[in-house]
Amino acid sequence: MKYFSWENFDNEFLKAIVYSPETNEDFRPLYETDEKDDLVCSMNMICDEPDFTFIKNYRNIIEDKLLCNYPDILKKVFSTLNIFGNDTKTKLKNLKQKPTTKSLMTTYITALVKIGGVDVIFSENTKFKYNISLNMRETPVEDIPLYDFQQDAVKALEKHFIKDDNQRGILVMPTGSGKSRTASYFLIRKMISQGYQILWIVHRHMLINQAAECFYKYAGLSKLENPDIKNYKISCVSSEHQSIKSVDKNDNIIIGSIQSICRNQKHLKRITNKKLMIVIDESHHTLARSYSDTIKYLLKYRPDAKILGLTATPVRNNYHNSAGLLKLFDNNIIYNISLSNLICKGILADPVFVNIDTNEDFEPVITEDEARRIKQRGELPESLLGKIAACTSRNSIIIDEYLNNAEKYGKTLIFALNIIHCRLLCEELKKRGVKCDCIYSGKSDNSYIIEQFKKGKTEDERIDVLVNVNIMTEGSDVPSIETVFLTRPTQSEGLLMQMIGRGMRGVQAGGTEKVNLVDFNDKWTVFNKWLNPKWLFSETYDANNTDNVQYDNKPASPQEKEEIYSWELCKEAYNILSAKATSYNSTITLPAGWYPLIDEDGYDYPLLVFEDQIKGYINLMKDKKEILSKDFVDVSDLIEKYFSGFCMRPSEREIALLIDNLKNFEEEPMVHAFVDRKKVDPYLIAKKAIDEKSDFLMLAEEAYKTYRLAEEIYGSWETYASKVFQAYIYNGKQPVYGCRVTELPDEEISFDRTRYYDLSKLVQEVKGEMFHGAYDGISSIRWTDKAYKGYYGCYYYRDNSIVINCVLNSKDVPREVVKFVIYHELLHRDYKYHDKVFREQEHKFKNYEECEYFLYGHMSKFEIEEW
């Protein structure tokens, strides 16, 4: 592990700090010097490593003498703080004009720590580690363009929650379609602007930053509805952000992990308002007890709160649970759009299916107990996963498939069976020279590795292949993924959807044109219902059919945790059994186009057509007169007749819809080819106009009139023209929003340091109120001689004495807050650790939540110069 050291900084910067007017003369060398050792010694007296006080005192020196010498780090500072400009000089000027906020100071600390030799990576977490207040006077009114389907979703949300005043509902949108962007657009423009507070709950802390970035960048939306909006505060709560104890009841947006929120439920009453919108991200987890308990607690105090669920897969592991989930949201699916629809629009990447038959047969080694569990749960038990993971020949097939196609597959995400499998694959790939890493539940550096996989550009930072165990199934946004390896069989439609969704972000959404979905299939005869990823692209979710499967993503099981510790043994055994890949079969299926159909409810339904299905559809269309002449059409017979053999078969619903459209519409649906989509792509039209110096409007009109596809995808001519215009003015690039958002500097309140309280009286009050007047065994309780940063009180077991930080001895600190600290320390006589039993006793103190907020939230606002 690398530690921070001032020795890594150049002498010019160190001297500027040491001899700055802000530096106490006692910390300087006796004589002016250029010696590195003397300067480092002085720096350690000023500050062991950079903190908020250091940044406040020496910000100008950091900007003038340090950051300019590290262009790569300076670029990351610009990116993290949303600093824009045409050149570095302009960006630096804009940076210097930014107020000294907590987000700026946290980002500067990250920069200094990195220069100081610590392996840290810049991320949104850097910015959102502490609460952010936006200056709404200077934040401009700014609308954010949405795709047509996102606009439809916003309209549906507005009708459901505002016009119809419903309380609950779910928004269903596939992974990569912009659920967070769509939901935050609606919430900022329609809810926050009207005084609603947003409580956004996620099940992993890494999902917090993604939501926070939307609320930060799109703040100007609120002024479209309420030009006079004044307050706009964002607080993030998790083990890697601030504690819920620091959150203020006036915060407009609170984004937190369910773990942090559930453990501190009583704070919810303190921090939430009457006008409350609760958002459950990845809401298929809502049936979990932590969620249900939290929602129940919230509704006890905020019965009028509205609840919005966001998910790509509104289904659970059985009918009962799926129905239960929908019931929690009053059976309201507010809006839903299919994967296939978004693929046809070019929002999601075109899927290229690669099917690998490993020819491995695991059924002979399945025990009776394992067979029973497969039938009951629809998933492979851990014991069987271990057997498959240890299969060296199967693993060789996986490794060889990547190595033989590394250039084509590009940035690749591998979903492994379990932790052992994850580590084995990662190590094997590294042995072959692949830049690879792995993540799994319980690994401490997951966030750091994901950031490297997402943004790493230098040779040292770049990761080409990331192996994981279910960590990347939800919320992790890496648009540049080109290939997804599916190495585990599953009967869970939800899990499969989440896995393939990681690579589905299309070019228009900053992703890739195509995504390779590589599915590794073993020989199964008894258990032959493992899902194929191609099936997900042929169906739209039916709100009335909940008989689907959803994988319940759980933390590492005790067995998985045990596997972490047995790694060396497993690796040794694996190396002994190492085998080359056996022969295996590989087939590739590409999407060719789609039929624009109308479904049973009158909505657009794009029926995807794959290359190996084309012949079947051609023959079916040739025989359509004969087929339509029959009183009854047996759809299953049509599928068997026209799509048997090796091709991927369409579903019965798809063929039924096609026959229905042929019967009921005069105009026969014509196949739209994916290759033709580029001819009407607004960004390509704009690029052509720029390259050829042509009139973009003329080119757009020509494309719209020539290709019926333009109207099919983009709707009216006006909508299509506006898309081309937007692409043209941004020079064919994606527009940047949120660059003009302005933060408010931290509020500082004067603090009276005059001694105010009689400590002995406060102790007697606490004993009387909490311990019936008697509490023996404490040798002494006294104030500290000076104020300290790190703690408010301390219990010394060597002599059973207590000290209370004298910074609390002020009239600006409420009496009950000081008494709470005393009570906390008295409890340590009987409870050494801050465990569950200790917290139960601590929470008996009246209004302890308010006391905790004052200590961990409000105290930081006081202007306390000397410690």
Tab-separated table of C-alpha atoms in Angstrom, residues 178 322 350 424 443 450 493-494 655 666 700 738 753 768 854:
chain	number	residue	atom	x	y	z
A	178	GLY	CA	-31.799	6.448	-19.610
A	322	SER	CA	-43.967	-10.713	-8.976
A	350	ASP	CA	-27.419	-3.826	-32.327
A	424	LEU	CA	-9.495	-18.104	-11.991
A	443	LYS	CA	-13.650	-6.848	-2.473
A	450	ILE	CA	-14.805	-0.016	-12.191
A	493	GLU	CA	-35.008	-13.348	-17.194
A	494	GLY	CA	-34.236	-10.407	-14.923
A	655	ILE	CA	-45.988	-14.474	-35.445
A	666	GLU	CA	-54.429	-2.760	-45.913
A	700	ALA	CA	-32.330	16.245	-43.958
A	738	GLY	CA	-24.938	21.312	-16.697
A	753	ARG	CA	-15.900	30.287	22.350
A	768	GLY	CA	-31.004	11.697	36.941
A	854	PHE	CA	-26.143	19.010	15.372
